[in-house]
Structure formats: C-alpha cells, structure tokens
Coordinates of C-alpha atoms in Angstrom, one line a residue:
M106 CA 0.2 -0.1 0.1
R107 CA 1.6 3.2 -0.4
I108 CA 0.5 5.8 1.5
I109 CA -0.1 9.4 -1.5
S110 CA -0.5 12.6 1.6
S111 CA -3.0 12.1 4.3
R112 CA -4.8 15.3 6.2
V113 CA -5.6 15.1 9.5
G114 CA -8.9 17.7 11.0
F115 CA -10.9 17.7 14.3
N116 CA -14.4 16.4 14.1
I117 CA -17.7 18.2 15.8
S118 CA -22.1 14.0 16.6
M119 CA -26.5 12.0 18.3
E120 CA -30.2 10.4 18.1
R121 CA -34.6 9.1 18.0
R122 CA -40.0 7.0 18.6
G123 CA -43.1 5.1 17.4
S124 CA -46.2 3.7 18.6
A125 CA -47.4 0.1 21.1
C126 CA -49.8 -1.8 18.9
A127 CA -47.3 -0.2 16.3
E128 CA -44.8 -2.7 17.7
I129 CA -47.7 -6.0 19.1
N130 CA -47.9 -5.3 14.7
F131 CA -44.0 -5.7 14.3
G132 CA -43.1 -4.9 10.8
G133 CA -46.0 -5.0 9.1
R134 CA -46.7 -8.6 9.6
R135 CA -50.5 -8.6 9.5
M136 CA -52.3 -11.3 11.6
K137 CA -55.2 -13.3 9.2
K138 CA -58.0 -12.6 11.6
P139 CA -59.3 -9.1 12.4
L140 CA -60.6 -10.9 16.1
M141 CA -56.9 -12.5 17.1
K142 CA -54.8 -9.4 16.1
T143 CA -57.8 -7.4 18.4
L144 CA -57.6 -10.1 21.3
I145 CA -54.0 -9.6 21.5
C146 CA -53.9 -5.9 21.6
A147 CA -56.6 -6.3 24.2
A148 CA -54.2 -8.4 25.9
I149 CA -51.9 -6.6 26.5
A150 CA -53.2 -3.0 26.5
T151 CA -54.1 -4.9 30.1
S152 CA -51.7 -6.8 31.3
L153 CA -48.7 -4.4 30.6
G154 CA -50.8 -0.7 31.0
S155 CA -47.7 1.1 31.9
V156 CA -45.5 0.2 28.7
A157 CA -48.8 1.3 27.3
I158 CA -49.2 4.6 28.6
T159 CA -45.5 4.9 28.5
A160 CA -45.6 4.3 24.6
E161 CA -47.8 7.9 24.4
A162 CA -45.3 9.3 27.0
S163 CA -43.5 12.1 24.8
H164 CA -39.9 11.1 24.0
F165 CA -38.7 11.6 20.7
R166 CA -35.8 13.1 19.9
G167 CA -35.3 12.7 15.9
G168 CA -34.1 10.0 12.9
A169 CA -34.0 9.6 9.8
M170 CA -34.7 6.6 7.2
V171 CA -32.9 5.3 4.5
P172 CA -34.3 3.5 1.5
T173 CA -32.2 1.4 -1.1
I174 CA -33.3 -1.2 -3.6
Q175 CA -31.5 -4.9 -4.2
N176 CA -33.7 -7.1 -6.4
G177 CA -36.9 -6.3 -6.2
I178 CA -36.5 -5.8 -2.5
L179 CA -36.8 -2.4 -1.0
T180 CA -34.9 -2.1 2.1
V181 CA -35.2 1.2 4.5
V182 CA -32.5 1.6 7.4
Q183 CA -34.4 3.8 10.1
T184 CA -32.0 5.4 12.8
T185 CA -33.7 6.9 15.6
F186 CA -33.3 8.7 19.3
W187 CA -35.4 9.0 22.3
R188 CA -34.9 9.9 25.9
K189 CA -32.6 7.3 27.3
N190 CA -35.0 3.9 28.6
T191 CA -37.6 5.3 25.9
S192 CA -36.9 3.8 22.7
E193 CA -39.5 1.9 20.2
A194 CA -40.2 0.5 16.4
N195 CA -42.1 3.2 14.3
T196 CA -43.3 1.2 11.0
P197 CA -42.8 2.8 7.7
T198 CA -44.9 2.5 4.8
V199 CA -44.6 3.1 1.8
T200 CA -47.3 4.6 -0.6
G201 CA -49.0 2.3 -3.0
V202 CA -47.3 -0.2 -1.1
G203 CA -48.6 -1.1 2.0
G204 CA -46.4 -1.7 5.2
M205 CA -42.9 -3.8 5.1
T206 CA -41.7 -6.1 7.8
L207 CA -38.9 -6.1 10.4
Q208 CA -35.8 -8.0 9.9
S209 CA -33.8 -6.6 13.2
T210 CA -33.8 -4.3 15.5
A211 CA -30.9 -3.3 18.1
T212 CA -30.6 -0.4 20.4
D213 CA -27.4 1.3 21.4
T214 CA -27.6 2.1 24.8
S215 CA -23.8 3.6 25.1
D216 CA -24.0 7.7 25.3
S217 CA -25.6 9.1 29.0
R218 CA -27.6 12.0 26.6
Y219 CA -30.0 9.6 24.6
D220 CA -30.4 5.9 23.0
R221 CA -30.7 5.4 19.7
R222 CA -32.5 2.7 18.1
T223 CA -32.5 0.8 14.5
N224 CA -34.6 -1.0 13.0
V225 CA -33.9 -2.3 9.7
Y226 CA -36.9 -3.3 7.1
T227 CA -38.3 -4.6 3.5
V228 CA -40.8 -4.9 1.2
D229 CA -41.1 -6.7 -1.5
V230 CA -41.4 -3.7 -4.3
S231 CA -40.7 -5.4 -8.0
N232 CA -44.2 -5.3 -9.1
A233 CA -44.4 -2.0 -7.9
T234 CA -45.7 0.6 -10.4
Q235 CA -41.8 2.6 -11.0
G236 CA -41.6 5.7 -10.2
V237 CA -40.4 7.7 -6.6
L238 CA -41.7 5.3 -3.8
N239 CA -42.5 7.1 -0.7
I240 CA -41.4 6.3 2.4
T241 CA -42.7 7.4 5.7
A242 CA -43.3 6.6 9.7
G243 CA -44.5 8.4 12.7
S244 CA -46.3 8.7 15.6
C245 CA -46.7 10.4 18.7
C246 CA -44.5 11.8 20.5
R247 CA -41.7 14.3 20.9
V248 CA -39.6 15.2 24.2
A249 CA -40.9 17.8 26.5
V250 CA -40.9 20.8 25.0
G251 CA -37.9 23.2 26.9
G252 CA -34.5 24.9 26.2
L253 CA -34.9 27.1 23.1
G254 CA -38.1 25.2 22.9
N255 CA -38.4 25.7 19.1
W256 CA -40.5 22.5 18.6
S257 CA -44.0 21.1 19.3
E258 CA -44.5 18.2 22.2
S259 CA -46.8 16.3 19.8
S260 CA -47.2 14.6 16.9
W261 CA -43.1 12.9 15.0
D262 CA -43.0 12.1 11.7
L263 CA -40.5 10.4 9.1
N264 CA -40.1 10.5 5.3
S265 CA -37.9 9.2 2.7
A266 CA -38.5 8.3 -0.8
I267 CA -36.5 6.1 -3.7
A268 CA -36.4 6.6 -7.2
W269 CA -37.6 2.7 -8.3
D270 CA -37.1 1.6 -12.2
G271 CA -36.2 -1.4 -12.3
T272 CA -33.0 -2.1 -11.4
N273 CA -31.1 -1.7 -7.9
A274 CA -30.7 1.9 -6.5
A275 CA -28.4 3.1 -3.9
P276 CA -29.1 6.6 -3.8
I277 CA -27.9 7.9 -0.3
T278 CA -25.5 6.6 1.7
F279 CA -26.3 8.0 5.8
D280 CA -25.5 7.6 9.2
F281 CA -27.1 10.2 11.0
G282 CA -26.2 8.0 14.5
T283 CA -22.2 9.6 13.7
I284 CA -23.2 13.8 14.1
Q285 CA -22.5 15.6 16.2
P286 CA -25.3 17.4 18.0
E287 CA -22.7 19.3 20.9
V288 CA -22.9 23.1 20.1
S289 CA -21.1 25.4 22.1
R290 CA -22.6 27.9 23.7
L291 CA -19.2 29.9 24.4
A292 CA -17.7 33.2 22.7
G293 CA -16.2 32.4 19.2
N294 CA -16.9 28.6 19.3
D295 CA -19.3 28.8 16.1
Y296 CA -20.9 25.0 15.3
A297 CA -20.0 23.7 11.6
Q298 CA -20.4 19.5 11.2
G299 CA -20.4 17.5 7.5
L300 CA -23.5 15.6 7.5
N301 CA -21.5 13.4 5.6
A302 CA -24.0 12.3 3.1
T303 CA -22.9 10.1 -0.4
S304 CA -24.0 7.8 -3.1
P305 CA -23.1 5.0 -4.0
D306 CA -24.7 5.6 -7.4
A307 CA -22.9 8.6 -8.4
L308 CA -25.9 10.6 -7.7
A309 CA -25.1 14.3 -7.8
L310 CA -26.6 15.7 -3.9
S311 CA -27.9 18.5 -2.4
Y312 CA -29.2 19.0 0.8
N313 CA -32.3 21.5 2.5
Q314 CA -33.1 23.2 6.0
A315 CA -37.2 22.6 5.5
L316 CA -39.1 22.5 8.2
N317 CA -40.3 18.9 9.7
L318 CA -43.6 18.1 11.2
N319 CA -44.1 20.5 14.7
I320 CA -40.9 21.6 14.5
N321 CA -41.7 25.4 14.3
S322 CA -39.0 26.8 13.2
Q323 CA -35.3 26.9 13.4
V324 CA -32.0 27.6 15.7
P325 CA -31.4 31.0 15.2
G326 CA -28.1 31.7 12.6
F327 CA -28.8 27.4 11.9
T328 CA -27.9 26.8 8.2
V329 CA -27.2 24.2 5.8
N330 CA -24.6 24.6 2.9
T331 CA -27.2 23.4 -0.7
T332 CA -24.1 22.4 -2.0
T333 CA -22.2 20.4 0.5
G334 CA -24.8 19.5 3.5
Q335 CA -22.0 21.6 6.0
M336 CA -24.2 22.7 8.7
T337 CA -23.1 25.5 11.4
I338 CA -24.8 28.0 13.8
I339 CA -23.0 31.9 13.4
G340 CA -23.0 34.4 16.1
D341 CA -22.6 34.3 19.9
A342 CA -26.1 35.0 20.2
N343 CA -27.6 33.2 18.5
R344 CA -26.1 29.7 20.1
A345 CA -26.4 31.2 23.9
L346 CA -30.2 31.0 22.9
I347 CA -29.5 27.2 23.0
T348 CA -30.3 27.1 26.7
D349 CA -30.0 23.5 28.7
N350 CA -33.6 21.6 29.0
T351 CA -34.6 20.5 32.3
T352 CA -38.0 19.2 32.2
L353 CA -39.0 15.8 34.0
G354 CA -36.2 16.3 36.2
G355 CA -33.4 16.5 33.4
Q356 CA -33.9 13.2 31.7
N357 CA -34.0 15.3 28.5
V358 CA -30.6 16.0 28.9
G359 CA -29.3 17.3 25.5
A360 CA -32.4 17.8 24.4
D361 CA -32.1 21.5 24.1
A362 CA -33.3 22.5 20.1
A363 CA -34.7 21.1 16.7
F364 CA -33.4 20.8 13.7
S365 CA -34.7 19.4 10.2
G366 CA -33.5 18.9 6.6
N367 CA -33.5 17.2 3.7
I368 CA -30.3 15.2 1.5
I369 CA -31.9 15.1 -2.2
A370 CA -30.5 13.1 -5.4
S371 CA -30.5 13.6 -8.4
D372 CA -32.9 11.4 -9.4
G373 CA -35.8 12.3 -7.5
S374 CA -34.9 10.1 -4.1
F375 CA -34.0 11.9 -1.1
V376 CA -33.2 11.6 3.1
E377 CA -34.7 13.8 5.3
F378 CA -32.9 14.0 8.9
D379 CA -34.6 15.6 12.2
W380 CA -32.4 15.7 14.8
M381 CA -31.5 17.7 18.0
F382 CA -29.3 20.0 19.3
D383 CA -27.1 19.6 23.1
G384 CA -26.2 23.4 24.4
V385 CA -23.2 23.4 26.7
D386 CA -21.0 26.1 27.7
A387 CA -17.7 25.7 30.3
A388 CA -19.4 24.1 33.2
S389 CA -21.3 21.6 31.4
N390 CA -19.8 18.4 30.5
Q391 CA -18.2 18.3 26.7
A392 CA -18.0 15.6 24.8
P393 CA -14.4 15.1 23.5
M394 CA -13.7 15.7 20.0
V395 CA -12.4 13.4 17.7
D396 CA -10.4 14.7 14.7
D397 CA -10.9 13.8 11.4
A398 CA -8.6 12.4 9.1
V399 CA -7.7 12.5 4.5
I400 CA -5.8 9.7 3.7
N401 CA -5.3 9.6 -0.7
A402 CA -3.8 6.5 -1.1
L403 CA -3.0 3.7 -3.8
V404 CA -5.1 0.8 -4.1
G405 CA -3.8 -2.1 -2.2
P406 CA -1.7 -4.2 -1.2
G407 CA -0.5 -3.6 1.8
P408 CA -2.2 -2.1 4.2
I409 CA -2.9 1.2 5.7
L410 CA -2.7 2.5 8.7
H411 CA -4.1 5.3 10.8
T412 CA -4.0 6.0 14.3
F413 CA -7.4 7.9 15.6
T414 CA -7.0 10.6 18.0
A415 CA -9.0 12.8 20.9
T416 CA -8.8 15.9 23.0
D417 CA -11.1 16.3 26.1
P418 CA -12.3 19.6 25.5
E419 CA -12.1 20.0 29.3
D420 CA -8.7 20.0 29.2
G421 CA -7.3 20.0 26.0
A422 CA -5.6 17.0 26.4
L423 CA -5.7 13.7 24.7
L424 CA -8.1 11.4 25.5
G425 CA -7.5 8.8 27.5
P426 CA -8.2 6.4 30.3
P427 CA -11.3 6.2 32.3
G428 CA -12.1 7.4 28.5
S429 CA -12.6 5.3 25.8
W430 CA -13.2 3.4 22.3
D431 CA -16.2 1.6 21.0
P432 CA -15.1 -1.5 19.5
I433 CA -16.9 -1.2 16.3
L434 CA -16.0 0.8 13.3
V435 CA -19.2 2.4 10.9
L436 CA -18.3 2.0 7.8
G437 CA -19.8 4.0 4.7
A438 CA -20.7 2.5 1.5
G439 CA -18.1 0.0 -0.9
F440 CA -16.7 -2.3 1.9
I441 CA -17.2 -5.9 0.3
N442 CA -14.1 -7.5 1.0
A443 CA -11.3 -7.5 4.1
L444 CA -13.3 -5.1 6.3
P445 CA -11.0 -2.5 8.4
T446 CA -9.6 -3.8 11.6
F447 CA -9.7 -1.3 14.6
D448 CA -8.0 -2.0 18.3
P449 CA -9.7 0.3 20.0
N450 CA -6.3 0.7 23.2
T451 CA -3.8 1.4 20.5
Q452 CA -6.7 3.5 18.3
M453 CA -4.9 1.8 15.2
L454 CA -7.2 1.2 12.3
S455 CA -5.8 -1.0 9.4
W456 CA -6.9 -1.9 6.2
D457 CA -5.5 -4.1 3.9
T458 CA -7.0 -2.7 0.4
T459 CA -6.2 -4.9 -2.0
G460 CA -9.3 -6.5 -4.5
Y461 CA -11.0 -2.2 -3.9
A462 CA -12.2 -0.3 -6.6
A463 CA -10.4 3.0 -6.5
G464 CA -13.1 5.9 -5.2
Q465 CA -14.2 7.4 -1.7
Y466 CA -14.0 5.6 1.6
L467 CA -15.7 6.2 4.8
I468 CA -14.3 5.0 7.7
Q469 CA -15.6 6.7 11.7
A470 CA -15.1 5.9 14.7
R471 CA -15.9 6.9 18.2
A472 CA -15.0 7.9 21.8
F473 CA -16.2 8.4 24.9
D474 CA -15.0 10.5 28.1
S475 CA -15.9 9.3 31.7
N476 CA -19.1 10.7 31.5
N477 CA -20.5 8.1 28.2
V478 CA -20.5 11.1 26.1
G479 CA -19.5 9.9 22.7
D480 CA -18.3 12.0 19.7
F481 CA -17.0 10.9 15.8
G482 CA -14.2 11.7 14.5
L483 CA -14.6 10.8 10.0
L484 CA -11.6 9.1 8.2
T485 CA -12.1 9.5 4.4
V486 CA -9.6 7.6 2.3
N487 CA -9.3 8.4 -1.1
L488 CA -8.4 4.7 -3.0
C489 CA -7.3 5.0 -6.5
N490 CA -5.0 3.3 -9.0
S491 CA -1.9 6.0 -10.2
P492 CA -0.7 8.7 -8.4
N493 CA -1.7 10.8 -11.0
D494 CA -5.1 10.4 -10.6
P495 CA -7.0 12.8 -9.2
P496 CA -7.2 13.2 -6.0
C497 CA -4.0 11.2 -5.3
A498 CA -2.2 13.8 -8.1
S499 CA -2.0 16.9 -4.9
T500 CA -3.2 17.5 -1.7
P501 CA -7.2 18.0 -1.1
P502 CA -7.2 21.9 0.5
P503 CA -7.5 22.4 4.0
P504 CA -10.7 25.0 5.7
P505 CA -9.6 29.0 4.9
G506 CA -6.3 30.0 7.4
I507 CA -4.7 26.8 7.2
P508 CA -1.3 26.0 5.6
V509 CA -0.7 24.3 2.3
P510 CA 1.0 21.5 4.4
G511 CA 3.6 19.4 1.7
T512 CA 2.3 16.5 -0.3
L513 CA 3.8 13.0 1.6
L514 CA 4.7 10.6 0.4
L515 CA 4.8 7.0 1.9
M516 CA 5.9 3.6 0.5
G517 CA 4.4 0.4 1.8
L518 CA 3.6 0.2 5.3
G519 CA 2.9 3.2 7.3
L520 CA 1.2 5.6 8.8
A521 CA 0.1 8.9 7.8
G522 CA 1.4 12.0 8.3
L523 CA -0.5 14.2 9.8
G524 CA -1.3 17.4 7.1
W525 CA -3.6 19.7 9.2
R526 CA -5.3 19.9 11.9
R527 CA -8.6 22.1 13.4
N528 CA -10.9 21.9 16.0
K529 CA -14.4 22.1 13.3
K530 CA -16.2 24.7 16.2
E531 CA -13.7 27.0 14.9
Q532 CA -15.0 26.9 11.7
N533 CA -17.0 29.4 10.6

C-alpha cells in the first residue's frame, strides 16, 4: 500500500421514537384474523397498561430513514433517537405498496445523553408501479418542550423516498448517529458539522433545511449549505439561545433545540433528517473531539494504517483513560472484501485495500469520555490506481486560514502523516 498524502482535522456528533400497537404489529406483519389481532392488543393493553402509557409519552428526539433496493426488495434502515430507556419501533409505510416487515432491531445505549435505535425493514416492490416510492413513519410524541423550545410536544414523522425503475438503487448513504449535536454557548465557538452523506449510485446530492412536522422554526443562525451539506450555527447570540432542557427532572438532557432538513439525490430520492442540538458551556461535560482525517492512497497490496486521536475539551489534553473507544467502526458504502480492523486500546486502524475499486471510502470511529459522552471521527480514504489520478495527484486544500502542507509520499506500510489539524467548532 502506498499512501500518497494525508491531512487531519477535528470533528464535531447524536439521536429518536413510535407506538404501542405498532410494536405489537411488528414490521407490518398482518394477522390473518382481525379478531385475533384485537384480542392480542387488548390483552397486552390490560396486562401492560403502564407500558402502553409510556408508549404515548414524550420522548422522541429525531431520526432518519435510508432506503435502498436490491433485486426488487426495498430495504429501509431507520435510525431513531430517544430519551434514555424509552426507545420504540414504528413501522414505515410505502405509498402504493403498504407496510414493511421488521428484519432486525438494535438499541445503542452507550451514550449517556440518549438511546439510539436502529431498525431494518423490508418489502417486495418488484411489482410496484415504477417511479418515486414515498416512505413514511410517525407517531406521538416529541420530547417535552424546554431549552430553545422551537418544537411542539406533539406528533412526529420521518419521510424518505427512492426512485424505482426496476433496477437496483442506492441513491443515498447517510449515518445520522455519527453527527455531533453538541453546540458550544461559549463566545467564538461557532458550530460546524458536515452531514457526511454520499451516493453509491454516483448521483449529485443537494441539501435543504426544510422544517419537519412540529418543528416550528430552525435555530437562529442555523444554515445548511445546499451544495456540501455543511451545517453551521453562526453568532454568539444565536448559540446562547440554546439553553438546557430541564424538563422531567433533567431526563431530557441534550434535547435543547430541534433542527431538520433533507438530503436530495438528483433522481428524486431523498432522506429527511430530524434531530436535536445539545447546548453546552464551560460548566458542562463536553463531548470529546475526535480528529477527522483524509488519506490519499493507492489501491493495495499492503494495509493503510491510521491512528485515531481525540481531545478532551475539559483540559485540552489527548483523550486517555478513563476515556474509551468503541471497538465497532461505522463503515460507509463500498466495503466488500477484507474489512478495516480497529484496536480500541491503541486506536489503530488497519485496512488492506487489495481488490477494492478506486474511489472514496468513509470510516468512522467513536470515543467516549469518562461520563460516556461520545463523538465520532471521520476518516476519508481516497483510493487511486495511480498517483496521477485525482484526488491523489494533490493534497486536498485545507479550510481557509490553514497553511497548505507538503505532500507526503510514504512507501509500503506506515502511518499517514498529519497534513492539517483544526477544531471544527472554530470553522465558519
């Protein structure tokens, strides 16, 4: 493996909810006898009344649904964020097709601020009318209003769509859980965070900041770059408005301000995103800041080696024990052969790219501080067949104000050197 060049920066990352009867009717599996379904719902409502009440409580924080089609099967990965210990399922419906079937579910409780639930649903669309298939899910209710209070404690929904023309489709890849929702209220710390969406089908992507159901306004100063997907909140006065949500005795920690928008592919497919910012100041326990990095390299043989690092904002030092790293990487599209490995003790990533196609690959790793507040770092690997192919022909330019480094030419095994580094909270 020959690493052509690399650069490193700093990253900024957070999660969402459904209905009691929707969970009973998992994934839209319909009972053949309506009476049986009624009896089951009634029995559960009687014996687990407290659970049914909880299901209608206010604890949804946000989410997104990402659709793909393979061999006529529509798959939707639904990521939702919730108040701790309150995650629920909500089955999506496809217009003109009907409900979907739940294939798997997993709840990540590792972050102390929220729980993240990932459900995978499928449905056969091979006989559906070709065109844009609209997908929706929703229930009640959003978290109790506090903090900035720019949302209503009422129903929520999630929406996405995919263009169906009889062939396989993967218009948008997006992992909402890797976004850092933490916004500093301290002076001079403007928020900047990329959505990090890509298109495996090589479609052009655009972005907007449309309001989702019962989000009444965006945070003042909040913008989404329509071309790059970079989210920013500019201005000390605007960020100071994101005060702490103290409802339910502090159970809604981190649910301080709502935001939403859409990722739109050029074929008409889209993914709606909907979540909440967590306002913090010097007195708060702030999330660690994991370094982002970009590596330009030639396709194998030999591995790419990279060490993830993170800084603890409380003291500015590199994150160490009792902080920790998640052993599971989050991989973007295109990983088909030998997968990257990650040692959480050394933060070392190793990836043998032999057999991979040239292109861009996204790898994310997560660090936690001693209070289990987490953040993801993004490693972008640009694989090329020749050092003269873009983008390996030159080091990508750093953000404004950062000096351009010399290009690194490293033969065989070895770590990518650091080209540039910057705290993303300082970017404009």
